[in-house]
XYZ file of C-alpha atoms in Angstrom:
152
model
C 1.786 2.510 20.504
C 2.568 5.748 18.530
C 0.940 6.959 15.400
C 2.969 5.762 12.202
C 2.463 5.892 8.511
C 2.595 3.325 6.039
C 2.611 3.029 2.215
C -0.051 0.970 0.366
C -0.505 0.806 -3.265
C -3.303 -0.838 -5.210
C -1.474 -2.579 -8.136
C -2.528 -2.351 -11.982
C -4.545 -5.485 -11.836
C -6.511 -4.339 -8.550
C -7.597 -1.051 -10.186
C -8.514 -2.713 -13.530
C -10.650 -5.648 -11.522
C -12.333 -2.799 -9.936
C -11.231 -3.146 -6.264
C -10.195 0.401 -5.156
C -13.247 0.951 -3.071
C -13.191 -2.742 -1.546
C -9.495 -2.009 -0.400
C -9.871 1.316 0.827
C -13.031 0.301 2.876
C -11.029 -2.470 4.657
C -8.547 0.214 5.795
C -11.425 2.508 6.766
C -13.330 0.136 8.821
C -10.162 -0.867 10.771
C -9.948 2.663 11.909
C -7.138 3.940 9.976
C -6.662 7.196 8.634
C -6.056 7.872 5.016
C -3.523 11.203 4.719
C -2.523 10.780 0.923
C -4.113 9.600 -2.217
C -3.238 9.679 -5.683
C -3.815 7.578 -8.968
C -1.116 7.511 -11.651
C 0.383 5.518 -13.979
C 4.109 5.022 -12.563
C 7.139 5.768 -15.011
C 9.823 3.169 -15.484
C 12.201 5.097 -13.189
C 9.569 5.459 -10.269
C 8.943 1.440 -10.772
C 12.697 0.817 -10.764
C 13.318 3.052 -7.701
C 10.351 1.695 -5.860
C 11.755 -2.315 -6.620
C 15.357 -1.382 -6.393
C 15.940 -4.216 -3.347
C 14.944 -6.442 -6.070
C 17.281 -5.056 -8.781
C 19.522 -8.440 -8.855
C 16.821 -10.961 -8.982
C 15.367 -12.409 -12.198
C 11.826 -11.198 -11.791
C 12.894 -7.503 -11.473
C 12.041 -6.590 -15.066
C 8.774 -8.031 -14.716
C 7.966 -6.287 -11.596
C 8.941 -2.975 -13.122
C 7.083 -3.494 -16.377
C 3.611 -4.763 -14.597
C 3.544 -1.735 -11.994
C 4.223 0.704 -14.922
C 1.682 -0.954 -17.295
C -1.429 0.808 -15.955
C -2.985 2.995 -13.133
C -1.833 2.575 -9.722
C -3.483 3.855 -6.706
C -0.861 5.192 -4.528
C -1.884 5.860 -0.581
C -0.451 6.426 2.782
C -2.123 5.509 5.957
C -1.554 6.384 9.515
C -2.481 4.768 12.691
C -1.232 3.074 15.698
C 0.416 -0.124 14.288
C -0.656 0.678 10.859
C 2.503 -1.038 9.080
C 2.093 -4.642 10.800
C -1.958 -4.213 10.752
C -1.817 -3.443 6.866
C 0.423 -6.394 6.507
C -2.170 -8.514 8.146
C -5.077 -7.008 6.091
C -3.266 -7.599 2.933
C -2.141 -11.194 3.697
C 0.694 -13.168 2.355
C 2.559 -12.421 -0.897
C 1.717 -15.877 -2.433
C -2.153 -15.569 -2.885
C -2.376 -19.265 -2.376
C -0.748 -18.870 0.979
C -2.948 -16.000 2.290
C -5.666 -16.544 4.430
C -9.240 -16.025 3.888
C -10.366 -12.685 4.848
C -7.066 -10.930 3.564
C -7.108 -8.747 0.741
C -4.952 -11.398 -1.259
C -6.751 -14.243 0.144
C -9.993 -13.118 -1.377
C -9.234 -11.046 -4.417
C -5.572 -12.156 -5.726
C -4.962 -14.379 -8.614
C -1.325 -15.466 -8.523
C 1.940 -13.972 -7.161
C 2.353 -11.858 -10.253
C -0.866 -10.375 -9.983
C -1.456 -9.871 -5.911
C -3.482 -6.834 -6.365
C -1.710 -4.591 -3.685
C 1.757 -3.708 -2.313
C 2.391 -2.434 1.521
C 5.464 -1.393 3.185
C 7.151 -4.278 5.587
C 8.542 -1.770 7.992
C 9.320 1.727 9.186
C 12.445 2.054 7.179
C 10.730 0.718 3.995
C 7.505 2.810 4.658
C 9.404 6.187 5.140
C 11.245 5.191 1.701
C 8.309 4.500 -0.235
C 6.132 7.511 1.179
C 9.060 9.765 0.248
C 9.487 8.112 -3.314
C 5.886 8.363 -4.196
C 4.715 11.634 -2.182
C 5.972 15.220 -1.605
C 5.357 16.795 1.828
C 2.594 18.972 0.460
C 0.757 16.042 -0.717
C 0.341 14.518 2.977
C -2.715 15.928 4.758
C -2.222 16.088 8.535
C -5.764 16.311 9.771
C -7.838 15.145 12.800
C -10.883 12.815 12.587
C -14.106 14.579 14.068
C -14.478 11.320 16.335
C -11.125 11.695 17.840
C -12.426 13.207 21.247
C -14.415 10.085 21.662
C -11.364 7.924 21.400
C -9.914 6.399 24.606
C -6.078 6.442 25.261
C -4.764 3.151 26.931
């Protein structure tokens, strides 16, 4: 597998409930590399662009209002298979369907307050990373233990 990047956002409910370190820790323990991180309160414009694929859905305005209602921790993670692995770490969109041990299975309350967002594929990841970050905000670095890792 090749190195890829994905976009992860801790939503306002995750930030306000104090789950930032818990969530970052899960990705770090999995071995992924954090290459961008910032906290912001998204503008309505940013939120509308982010959720643009849902523009015609009845819940669109609620999504936009919620994600822009408070601080969000936006991140870019890098690693082999990070997009699909992140989706497994995050769990199903509906917390009642999310497996125990996943972020949503362990921490989320309901579908409207499901703690976290993660890109669902390479095209989405690229779009979301470019929407939330500019190139100067993404750090290219090598972990000091990279010489210990075995190539398969």
